[in-house]
Short mmCIF file of C-alpha atoms (C1' of nucleotides) in Angstrom, two decimals:
data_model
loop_
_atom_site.label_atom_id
_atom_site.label_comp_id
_atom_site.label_asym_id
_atom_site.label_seq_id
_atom_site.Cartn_x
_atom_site.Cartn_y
_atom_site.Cartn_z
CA UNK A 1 0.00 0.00 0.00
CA UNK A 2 2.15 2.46 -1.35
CA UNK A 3 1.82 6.28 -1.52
CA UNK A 4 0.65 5.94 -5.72
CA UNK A 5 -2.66 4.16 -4.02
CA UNK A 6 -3.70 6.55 -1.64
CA UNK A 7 -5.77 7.94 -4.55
CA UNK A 8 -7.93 5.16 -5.63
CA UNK A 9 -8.13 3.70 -3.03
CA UNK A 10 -9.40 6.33 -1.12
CA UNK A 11 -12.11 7.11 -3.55
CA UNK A 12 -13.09 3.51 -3.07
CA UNK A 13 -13.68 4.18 0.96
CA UNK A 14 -15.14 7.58 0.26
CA UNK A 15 -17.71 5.52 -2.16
CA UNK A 16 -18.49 2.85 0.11
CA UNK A 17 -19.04 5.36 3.05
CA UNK A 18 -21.82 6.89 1.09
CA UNK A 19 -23.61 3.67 -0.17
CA UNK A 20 -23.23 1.50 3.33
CA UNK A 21 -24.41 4.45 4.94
CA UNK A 22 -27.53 5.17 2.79
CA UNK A 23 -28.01 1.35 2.11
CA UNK A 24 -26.78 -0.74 4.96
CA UNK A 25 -24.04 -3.80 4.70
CA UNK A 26 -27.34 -6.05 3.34
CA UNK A 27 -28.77 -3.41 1.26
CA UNK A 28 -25.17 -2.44 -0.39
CA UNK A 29 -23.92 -3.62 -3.95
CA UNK A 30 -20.29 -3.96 -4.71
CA UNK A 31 -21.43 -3.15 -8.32
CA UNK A 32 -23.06 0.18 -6.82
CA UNK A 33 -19.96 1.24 -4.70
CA UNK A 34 -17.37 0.45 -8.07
CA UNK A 35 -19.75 3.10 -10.24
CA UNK A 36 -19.90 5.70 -7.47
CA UNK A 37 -15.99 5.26 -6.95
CA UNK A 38 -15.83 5.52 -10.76
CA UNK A 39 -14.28 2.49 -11.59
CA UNK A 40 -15.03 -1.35 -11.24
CA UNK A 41 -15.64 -4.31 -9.18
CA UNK A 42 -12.21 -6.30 -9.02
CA UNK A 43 -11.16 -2.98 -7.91
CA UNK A 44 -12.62 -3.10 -4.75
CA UNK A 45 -11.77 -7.14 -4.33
CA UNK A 46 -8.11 -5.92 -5.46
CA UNK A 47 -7.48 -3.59 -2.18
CA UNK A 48 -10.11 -4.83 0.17
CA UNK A 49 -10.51 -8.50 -0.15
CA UNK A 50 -14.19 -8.93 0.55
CA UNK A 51 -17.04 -6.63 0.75
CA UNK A 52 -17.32 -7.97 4.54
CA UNK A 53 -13.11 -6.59 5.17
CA UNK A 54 -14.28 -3.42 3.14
CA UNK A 55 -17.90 -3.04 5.03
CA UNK A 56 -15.91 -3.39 8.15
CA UNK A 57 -13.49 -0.05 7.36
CA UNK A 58 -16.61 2.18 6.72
CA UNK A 59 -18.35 0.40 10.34
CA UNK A 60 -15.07 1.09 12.12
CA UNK A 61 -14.83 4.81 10.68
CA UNK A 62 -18.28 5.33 11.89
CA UNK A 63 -18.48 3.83 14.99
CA UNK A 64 -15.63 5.63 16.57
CA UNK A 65 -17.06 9.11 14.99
CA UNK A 66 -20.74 7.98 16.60
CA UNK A 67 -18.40 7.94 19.94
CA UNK A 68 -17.44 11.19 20.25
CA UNK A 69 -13.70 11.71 21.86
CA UNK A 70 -16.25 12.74 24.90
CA UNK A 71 -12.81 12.47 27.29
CA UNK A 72 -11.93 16.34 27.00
CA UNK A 73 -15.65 17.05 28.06
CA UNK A 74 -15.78 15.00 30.98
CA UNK A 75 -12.69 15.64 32.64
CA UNK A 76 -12.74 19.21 32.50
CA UNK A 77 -13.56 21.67 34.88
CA UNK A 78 -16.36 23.26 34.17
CA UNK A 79 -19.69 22.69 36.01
CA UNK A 80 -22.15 20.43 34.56
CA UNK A 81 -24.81 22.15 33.24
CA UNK A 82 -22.05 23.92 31.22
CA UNK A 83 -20.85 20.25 30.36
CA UNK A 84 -23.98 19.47 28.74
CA UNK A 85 -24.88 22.04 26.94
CA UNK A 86 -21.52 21.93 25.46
CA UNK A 87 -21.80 18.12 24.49
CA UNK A 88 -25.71 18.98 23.40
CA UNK A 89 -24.21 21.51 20.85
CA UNK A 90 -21.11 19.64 19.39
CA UNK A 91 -23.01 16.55 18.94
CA UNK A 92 -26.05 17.40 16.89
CA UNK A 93 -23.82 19.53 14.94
CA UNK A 94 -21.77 16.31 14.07
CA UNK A 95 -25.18 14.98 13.28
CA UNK A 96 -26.50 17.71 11.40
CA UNK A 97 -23.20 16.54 9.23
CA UNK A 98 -23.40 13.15 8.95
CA UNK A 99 -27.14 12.33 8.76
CA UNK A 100 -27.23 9.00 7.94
CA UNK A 101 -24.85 8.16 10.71
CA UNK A 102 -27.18 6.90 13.64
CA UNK A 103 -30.03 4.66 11.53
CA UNK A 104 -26.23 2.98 10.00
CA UNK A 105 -24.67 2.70 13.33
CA UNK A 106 -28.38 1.51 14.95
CA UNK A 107 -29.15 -1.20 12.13
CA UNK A 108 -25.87 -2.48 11.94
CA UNK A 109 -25.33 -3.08 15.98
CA UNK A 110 -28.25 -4.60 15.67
CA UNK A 111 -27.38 -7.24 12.98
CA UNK A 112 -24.11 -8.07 14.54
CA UNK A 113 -24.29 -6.90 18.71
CA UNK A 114 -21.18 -9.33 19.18
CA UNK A 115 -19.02 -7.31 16.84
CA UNK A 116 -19.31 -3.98 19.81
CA UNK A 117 -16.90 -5.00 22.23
CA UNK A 118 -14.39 -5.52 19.38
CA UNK A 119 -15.32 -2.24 17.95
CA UNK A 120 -14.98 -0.32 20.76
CA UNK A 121 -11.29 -2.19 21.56
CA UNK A 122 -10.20 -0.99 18.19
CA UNK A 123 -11.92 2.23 18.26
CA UNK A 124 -9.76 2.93 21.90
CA UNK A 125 -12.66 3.30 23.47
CA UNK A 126 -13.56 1.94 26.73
CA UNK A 127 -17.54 2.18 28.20
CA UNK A 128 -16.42 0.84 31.72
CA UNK A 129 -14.03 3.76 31.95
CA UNK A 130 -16.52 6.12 30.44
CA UNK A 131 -19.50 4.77 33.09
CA UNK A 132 -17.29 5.01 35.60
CA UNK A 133 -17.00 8.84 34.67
CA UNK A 134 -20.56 10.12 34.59
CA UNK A 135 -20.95 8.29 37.74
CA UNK A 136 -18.34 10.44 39.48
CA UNK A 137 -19.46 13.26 38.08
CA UNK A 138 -23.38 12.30 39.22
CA UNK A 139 -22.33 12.59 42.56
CA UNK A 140 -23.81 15.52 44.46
CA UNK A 141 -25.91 16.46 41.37
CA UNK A 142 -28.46 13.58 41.14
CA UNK A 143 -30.31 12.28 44.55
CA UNK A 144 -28.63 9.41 46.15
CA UNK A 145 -31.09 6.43 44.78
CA UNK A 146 -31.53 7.58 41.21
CA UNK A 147 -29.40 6.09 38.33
CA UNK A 148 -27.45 8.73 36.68
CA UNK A 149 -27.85 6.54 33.20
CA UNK A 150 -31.53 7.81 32.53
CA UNK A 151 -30.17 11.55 32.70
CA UNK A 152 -27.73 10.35 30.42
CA UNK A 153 -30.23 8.03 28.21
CA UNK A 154 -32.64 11.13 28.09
CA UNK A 155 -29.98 13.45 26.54
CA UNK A 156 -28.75 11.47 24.08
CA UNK A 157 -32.08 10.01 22.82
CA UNK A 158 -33.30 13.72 22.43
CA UNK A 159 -30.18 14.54 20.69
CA UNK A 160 -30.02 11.48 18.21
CA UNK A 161 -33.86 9.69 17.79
CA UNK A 162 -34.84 12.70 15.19
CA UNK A 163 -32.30 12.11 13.16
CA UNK A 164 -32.34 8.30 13.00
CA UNK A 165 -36.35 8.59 12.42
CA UNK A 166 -36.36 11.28 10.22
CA UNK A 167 -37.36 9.84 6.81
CA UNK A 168 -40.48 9.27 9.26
CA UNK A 169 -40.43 12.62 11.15
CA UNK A 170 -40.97 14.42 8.24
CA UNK A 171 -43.45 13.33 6.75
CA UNK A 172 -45.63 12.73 9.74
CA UNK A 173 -44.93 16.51 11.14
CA UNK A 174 -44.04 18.15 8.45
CA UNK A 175 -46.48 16.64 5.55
CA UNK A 176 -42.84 15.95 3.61
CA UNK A 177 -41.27 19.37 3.67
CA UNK A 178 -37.92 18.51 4.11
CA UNK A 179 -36.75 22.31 4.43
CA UNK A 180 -38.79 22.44 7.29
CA UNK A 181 -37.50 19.82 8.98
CA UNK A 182 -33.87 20.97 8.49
CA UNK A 183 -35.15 24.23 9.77
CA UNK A 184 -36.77 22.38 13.14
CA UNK A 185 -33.47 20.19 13.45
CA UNK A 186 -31.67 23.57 13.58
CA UNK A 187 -33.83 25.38 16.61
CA UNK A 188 -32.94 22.18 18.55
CA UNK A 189 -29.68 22.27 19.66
CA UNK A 190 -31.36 25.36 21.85
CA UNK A 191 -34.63 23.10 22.99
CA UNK A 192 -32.54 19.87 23.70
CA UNK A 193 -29.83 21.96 25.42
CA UNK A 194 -32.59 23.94 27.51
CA UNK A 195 -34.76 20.57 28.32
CA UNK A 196 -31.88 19.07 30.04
CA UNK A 197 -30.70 21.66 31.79
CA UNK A 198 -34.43 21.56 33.28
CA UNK A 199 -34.04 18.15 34.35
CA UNK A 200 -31.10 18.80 36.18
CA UNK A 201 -32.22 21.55 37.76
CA UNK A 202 -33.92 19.71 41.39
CA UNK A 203 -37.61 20.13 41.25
CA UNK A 204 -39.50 19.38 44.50
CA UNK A 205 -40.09 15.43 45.17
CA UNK A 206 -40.53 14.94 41.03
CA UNK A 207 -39.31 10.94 41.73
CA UNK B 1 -59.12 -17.86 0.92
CA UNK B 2 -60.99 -20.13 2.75
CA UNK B 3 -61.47 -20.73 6.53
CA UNK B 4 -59.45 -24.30 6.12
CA UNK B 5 -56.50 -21.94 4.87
CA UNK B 6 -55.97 -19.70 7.72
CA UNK B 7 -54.27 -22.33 9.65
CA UNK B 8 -51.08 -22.63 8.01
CA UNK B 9 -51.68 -19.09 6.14
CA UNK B 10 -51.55 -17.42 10.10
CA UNK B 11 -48.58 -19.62 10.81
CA UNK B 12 -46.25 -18.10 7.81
CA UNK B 13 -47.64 -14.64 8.79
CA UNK B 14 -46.12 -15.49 12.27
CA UNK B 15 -42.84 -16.52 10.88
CA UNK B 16 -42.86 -13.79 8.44
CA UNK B 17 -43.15 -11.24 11.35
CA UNK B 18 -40.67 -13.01 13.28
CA UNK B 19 -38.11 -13.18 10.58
CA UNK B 20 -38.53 -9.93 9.26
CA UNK B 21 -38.66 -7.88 12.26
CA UNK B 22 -35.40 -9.73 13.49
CA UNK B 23 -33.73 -9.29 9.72
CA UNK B 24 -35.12 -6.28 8.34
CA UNK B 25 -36.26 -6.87 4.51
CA UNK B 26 -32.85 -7.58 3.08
CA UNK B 27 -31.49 -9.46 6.08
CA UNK B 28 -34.58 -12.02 5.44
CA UNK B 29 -34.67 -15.35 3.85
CA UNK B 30 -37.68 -16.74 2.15
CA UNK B 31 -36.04 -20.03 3.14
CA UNK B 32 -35.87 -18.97 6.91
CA UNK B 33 -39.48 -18.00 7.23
CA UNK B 34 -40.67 -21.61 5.79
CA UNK B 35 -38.45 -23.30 8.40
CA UNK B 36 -40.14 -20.89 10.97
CA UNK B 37 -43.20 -21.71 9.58
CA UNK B 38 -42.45 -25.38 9.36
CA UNK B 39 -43.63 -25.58 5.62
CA UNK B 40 -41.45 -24.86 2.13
CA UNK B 41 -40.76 -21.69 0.08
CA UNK B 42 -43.37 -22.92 -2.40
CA UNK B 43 -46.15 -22.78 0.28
CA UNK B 44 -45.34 -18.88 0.85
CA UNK B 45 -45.44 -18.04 -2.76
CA UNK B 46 -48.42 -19.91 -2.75
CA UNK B 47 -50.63 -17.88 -0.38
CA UNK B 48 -48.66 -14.45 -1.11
CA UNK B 49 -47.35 -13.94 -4.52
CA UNK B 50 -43.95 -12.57 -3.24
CA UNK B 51 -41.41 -11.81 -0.88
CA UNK B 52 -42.42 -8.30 -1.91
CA UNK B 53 -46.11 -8.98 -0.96
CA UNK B 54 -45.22 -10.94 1.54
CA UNK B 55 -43.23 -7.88 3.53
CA UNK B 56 -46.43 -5.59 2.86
CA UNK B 57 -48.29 -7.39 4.79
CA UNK B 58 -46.08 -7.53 7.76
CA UNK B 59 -44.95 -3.78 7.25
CA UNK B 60 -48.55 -2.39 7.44
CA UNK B 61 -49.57 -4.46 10.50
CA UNK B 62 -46.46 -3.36 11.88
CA UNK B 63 -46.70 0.41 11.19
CA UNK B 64 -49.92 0.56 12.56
CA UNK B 65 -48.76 -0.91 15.43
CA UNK B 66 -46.36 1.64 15.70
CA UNK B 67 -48.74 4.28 15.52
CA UNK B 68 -51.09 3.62 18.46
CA UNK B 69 -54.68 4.63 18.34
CA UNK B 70 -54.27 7.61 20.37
CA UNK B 71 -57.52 9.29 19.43
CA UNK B 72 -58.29 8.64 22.72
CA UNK B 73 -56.05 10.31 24.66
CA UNK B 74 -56.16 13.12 22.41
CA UNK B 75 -59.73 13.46 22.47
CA UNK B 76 -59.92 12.74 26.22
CA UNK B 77 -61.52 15.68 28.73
CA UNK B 78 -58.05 14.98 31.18
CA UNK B 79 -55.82 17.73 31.44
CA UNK B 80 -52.33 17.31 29.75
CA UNK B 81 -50.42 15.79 32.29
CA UNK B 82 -52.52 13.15 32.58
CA UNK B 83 -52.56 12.54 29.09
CA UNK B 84 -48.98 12.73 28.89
CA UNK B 85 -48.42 9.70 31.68
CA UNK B 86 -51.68 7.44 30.06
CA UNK B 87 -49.72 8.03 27.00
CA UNK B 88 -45.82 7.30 28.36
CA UNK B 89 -46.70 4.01 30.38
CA UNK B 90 -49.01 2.86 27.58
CA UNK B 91 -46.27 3.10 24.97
CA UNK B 92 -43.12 1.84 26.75
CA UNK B 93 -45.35 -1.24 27.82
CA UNK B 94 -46.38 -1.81 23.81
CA UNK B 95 -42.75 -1.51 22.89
CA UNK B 96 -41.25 -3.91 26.20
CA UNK B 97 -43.80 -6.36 24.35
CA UNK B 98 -42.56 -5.37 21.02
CA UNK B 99 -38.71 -5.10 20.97
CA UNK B 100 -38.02 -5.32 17.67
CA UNK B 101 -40.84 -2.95 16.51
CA UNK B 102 -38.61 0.54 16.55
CA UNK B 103 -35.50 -0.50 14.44
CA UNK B 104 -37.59 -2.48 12.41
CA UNK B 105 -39.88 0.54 11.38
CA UNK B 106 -36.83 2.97 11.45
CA UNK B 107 -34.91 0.80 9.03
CA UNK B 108 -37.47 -0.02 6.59
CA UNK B 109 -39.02 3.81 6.53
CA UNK B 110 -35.72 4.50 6.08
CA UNK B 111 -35.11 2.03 3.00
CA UNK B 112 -38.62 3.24 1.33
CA UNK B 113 -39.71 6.39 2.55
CA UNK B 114 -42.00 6.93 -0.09
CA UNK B 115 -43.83 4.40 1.14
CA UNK B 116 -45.40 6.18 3.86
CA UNK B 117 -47.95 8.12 2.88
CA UNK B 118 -49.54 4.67 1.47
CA UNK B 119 -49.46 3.29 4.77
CA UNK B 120 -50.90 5.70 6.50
CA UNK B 121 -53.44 5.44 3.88
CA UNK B 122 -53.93 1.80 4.50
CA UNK B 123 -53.95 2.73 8.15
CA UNK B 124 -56.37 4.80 8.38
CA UNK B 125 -54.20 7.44 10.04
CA UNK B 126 -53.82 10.97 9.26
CA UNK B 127 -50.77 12.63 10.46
CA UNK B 128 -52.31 16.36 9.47
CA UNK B 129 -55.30 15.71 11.78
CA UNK B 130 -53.19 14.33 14.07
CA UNK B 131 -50.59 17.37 14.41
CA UNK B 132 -53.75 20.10 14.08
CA UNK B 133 -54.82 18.24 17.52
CA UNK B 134 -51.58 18.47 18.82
CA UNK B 135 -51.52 22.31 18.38
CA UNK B 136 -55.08 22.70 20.10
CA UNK B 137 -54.19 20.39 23.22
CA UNK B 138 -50.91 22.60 22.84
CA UNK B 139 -52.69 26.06 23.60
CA UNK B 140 -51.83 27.73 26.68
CA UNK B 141 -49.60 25.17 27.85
CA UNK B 142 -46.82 26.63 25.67
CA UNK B 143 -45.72 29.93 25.24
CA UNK B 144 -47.25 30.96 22.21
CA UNK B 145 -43.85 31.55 20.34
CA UNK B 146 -42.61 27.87 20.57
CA UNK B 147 -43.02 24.71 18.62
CA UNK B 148 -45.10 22.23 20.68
CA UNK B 149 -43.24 19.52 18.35
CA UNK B 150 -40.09 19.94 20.10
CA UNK B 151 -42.05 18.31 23.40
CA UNK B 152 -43.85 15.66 21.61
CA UNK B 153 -40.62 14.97 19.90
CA UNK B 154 -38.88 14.84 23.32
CA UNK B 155 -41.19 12.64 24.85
CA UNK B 156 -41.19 10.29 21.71
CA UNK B 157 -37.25 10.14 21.79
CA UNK B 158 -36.94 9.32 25.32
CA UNK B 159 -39.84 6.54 24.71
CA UNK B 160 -38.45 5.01 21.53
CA UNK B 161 -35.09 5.43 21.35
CA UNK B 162 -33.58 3.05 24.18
CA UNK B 163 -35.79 0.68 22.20
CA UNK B 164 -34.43 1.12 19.10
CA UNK B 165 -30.42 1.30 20.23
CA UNK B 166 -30.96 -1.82 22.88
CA UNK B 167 -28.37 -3.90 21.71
CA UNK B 168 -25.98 -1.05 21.46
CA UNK B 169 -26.94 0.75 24.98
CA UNK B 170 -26.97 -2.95 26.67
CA UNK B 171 -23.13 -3.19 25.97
CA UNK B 172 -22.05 0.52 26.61
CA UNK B 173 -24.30 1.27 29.59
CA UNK B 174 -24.20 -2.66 31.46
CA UNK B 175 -21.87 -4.40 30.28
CA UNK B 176 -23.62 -6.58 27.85
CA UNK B 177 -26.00 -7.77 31.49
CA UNK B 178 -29.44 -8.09 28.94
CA UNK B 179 -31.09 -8.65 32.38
CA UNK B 180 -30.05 -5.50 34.06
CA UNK B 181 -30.52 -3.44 31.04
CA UNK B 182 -34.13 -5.21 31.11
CA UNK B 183 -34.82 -4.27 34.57
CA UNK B 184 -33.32 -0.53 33.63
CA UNK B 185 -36.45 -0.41 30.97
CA UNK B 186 -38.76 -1.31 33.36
CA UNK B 187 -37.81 2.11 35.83
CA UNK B 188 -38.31 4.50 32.52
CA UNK B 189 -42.01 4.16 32.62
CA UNK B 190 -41.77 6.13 35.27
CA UNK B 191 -38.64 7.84 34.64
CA UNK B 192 -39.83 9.37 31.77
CA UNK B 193 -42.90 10.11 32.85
CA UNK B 194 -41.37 12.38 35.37
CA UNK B 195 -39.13 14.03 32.94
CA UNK B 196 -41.99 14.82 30.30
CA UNK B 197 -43.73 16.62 33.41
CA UNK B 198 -40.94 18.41 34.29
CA UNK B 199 -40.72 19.64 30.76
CA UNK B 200 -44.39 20.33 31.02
CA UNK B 201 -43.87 22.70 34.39
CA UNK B 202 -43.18 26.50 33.36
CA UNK B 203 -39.98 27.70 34.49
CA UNK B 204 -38.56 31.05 34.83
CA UNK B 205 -37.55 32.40 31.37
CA UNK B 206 -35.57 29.39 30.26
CA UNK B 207 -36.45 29.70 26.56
"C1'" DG C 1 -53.34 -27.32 -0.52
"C1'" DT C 2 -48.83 -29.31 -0.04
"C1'" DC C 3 -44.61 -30.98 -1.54
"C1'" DT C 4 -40.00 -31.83 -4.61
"C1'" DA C 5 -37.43 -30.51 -8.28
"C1'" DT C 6 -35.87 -27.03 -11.18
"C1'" DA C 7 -35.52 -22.67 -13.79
"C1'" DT C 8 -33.59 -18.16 -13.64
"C1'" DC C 9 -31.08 -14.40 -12.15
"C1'" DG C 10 -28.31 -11.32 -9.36
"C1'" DG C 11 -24.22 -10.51 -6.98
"C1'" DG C 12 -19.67 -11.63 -4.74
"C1'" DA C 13 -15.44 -13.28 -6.07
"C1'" DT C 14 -11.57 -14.72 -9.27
"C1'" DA C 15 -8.66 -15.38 -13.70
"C1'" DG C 16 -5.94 -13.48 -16.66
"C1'" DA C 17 -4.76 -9.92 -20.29
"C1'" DC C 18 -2.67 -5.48 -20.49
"C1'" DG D 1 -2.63 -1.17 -10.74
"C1'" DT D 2 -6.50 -1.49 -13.82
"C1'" DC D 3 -9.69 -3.63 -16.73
"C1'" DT D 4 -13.04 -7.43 -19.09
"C1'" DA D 5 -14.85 -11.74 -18.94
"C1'" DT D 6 -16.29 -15.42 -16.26
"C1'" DC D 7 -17.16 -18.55 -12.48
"C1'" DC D 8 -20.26 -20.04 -8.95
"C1'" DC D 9 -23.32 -19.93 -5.28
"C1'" DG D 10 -27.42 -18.52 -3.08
"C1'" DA D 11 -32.03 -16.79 -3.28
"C1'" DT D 12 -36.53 -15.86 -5.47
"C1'" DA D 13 -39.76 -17.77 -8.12
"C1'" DT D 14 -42.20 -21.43 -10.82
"C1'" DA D 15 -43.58 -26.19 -12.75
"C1'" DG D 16 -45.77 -30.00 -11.97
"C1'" DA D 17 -46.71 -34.42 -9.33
"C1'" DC D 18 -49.60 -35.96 -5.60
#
DNA sequence: GTCTATATCGGGATAGAC
DNA sequence: GTCTATCCCGATATAGAC
């Protein structure tokens, strides 16, 4: 894999990204990923050797971009609210970028859930660690008996759910008008970023 | 289509759903469902003409599944809140008996969006009627400058989502413990229940 | 209605020329 | 490294006996 490749080659992974992500491993044709790449099937069989070895650079790619490099955000020093609100931001703008990212990410765990651990391993990520954060940083913040992981759950489903069900969303609240819908995605970095800085915020005897 | 039919005619439509809500469309094998079934591939092209038809079926029942007869709560004389908690504990308990149900309808809207008009159609649901309702109930509850969508899209997310991303949050969040993360579903009904009415309560100035 | 055997085709993978 | 032609298997769909 000399220097001379880099440039086919990489137009191969940049075509593959696109179609896996818009069509799923099962959904994708090697025929479909040569003519996007612009060139042809024993191509893609000549530098990856299968379309599982090739399907698994794109999954790998993703996956670690799906897990943001959250470390510089949880171990700094600023409060929490301020914490969130920064996370709530970055990551629907990384979504707002890469919209096919969580309905790829969500099918494909779901086809193969063994291949995660591996994943994260050679992503150099590790969720014990990361757990093991937010639970520190719970402490104080959330009462004694509650589990910090539905905060958590609650944030990120607001954050990613509209834009893994928006082929749906669309049409069901905005009749189809898919301007409009980029135009609601954009107000929500302020709602999602305001609604969780409400549930932190202790209300009397809510739980 | 006789009565003496629906015997083994129900059975494939069992394995169908089975199969396909596990696999997705692509993921599925004709060859899979007979097994499930306990019969051959003729035997399905028999009673359905096609894979093709064969999905349809399985894919409408499905989507209106997915869309629960909510008339009514929304027609109901109980004040929001009220609503709002019928509606949370209601859902999460269709979907705890339903696992499969989000990514399945995620992936395949996702796959054929155009498709959902039609269903709706053949649902007899209308998403216009449905939102106008929305926007009454909505009326005085929110300030008048915001989108009540943004809470119904909350409360949705926090519902949905940890159904649709189980086999991912199972790993990240417990370790890959499917019991624990099982027992962790069972607290949301009432986890998010709380949450949605803390979104509900005015606050000073937050938006 | 139910089964076995088979036709047909699409798609991943390889051979081999250049 | 790049291409064309081809192999081969798996999956949908059908024919036809019972």
């Amino acid at each position: 894999m000399n220097e001379r490749d880099k440039g086919t080659e990489e137009k191969i992974v940049q075509a593959a990204r696109a179609v896996f992500l818009r069509k799923g491993y099962n959904g994708a044709r090697m025929q479909e990923i040569a003519d996007e790449a612009g060139t042809n099937k024993a191509l893609l069989h000549y530098y990856f050797r299968s379309k599982d070895r090739l399907f698994e650079v794109i999954f790998l790619q993703s996956f670690s971009q799906f897990f943001p490099k959250v470390s510089t955000i949880l171990t700094g020093n600023e409060p929490l609210p301020v914490k969130v609100v920064s996370f709530v931001e970055h990551y629907i703008d990384l979504l707002r970028e890469n919209p096919y990212l969580p309905q790829f990410i969500l099918s494909e765990v779901s086809r193969d859930p063994e291949s995660v651990p591996r994943l994260f391993q050679a992503a150099g990520l590790n969720p014990e660690w990361f757990m093991g954060q937010l639970a520190n940083i719970g402490q104080g913040v959330f009462p004694p008996g509650s589990d910090v992981r539905h905060f958590i759950l609650n944030m990120l489903s607001m954050c990613i759910f509209p834009f893994a069900a928006r082929p749906l969303l669309t049409r069901v609240m905005f009749s189809g008008d898919d301007a409009a819908y980029e135009n609601f995605l954009d107000q929500r970095k302020r709602e999602v970023s305001s609604a969780c800085l409400q549930l932190l915020s202790p209300t009397a005897g809510q739980r």
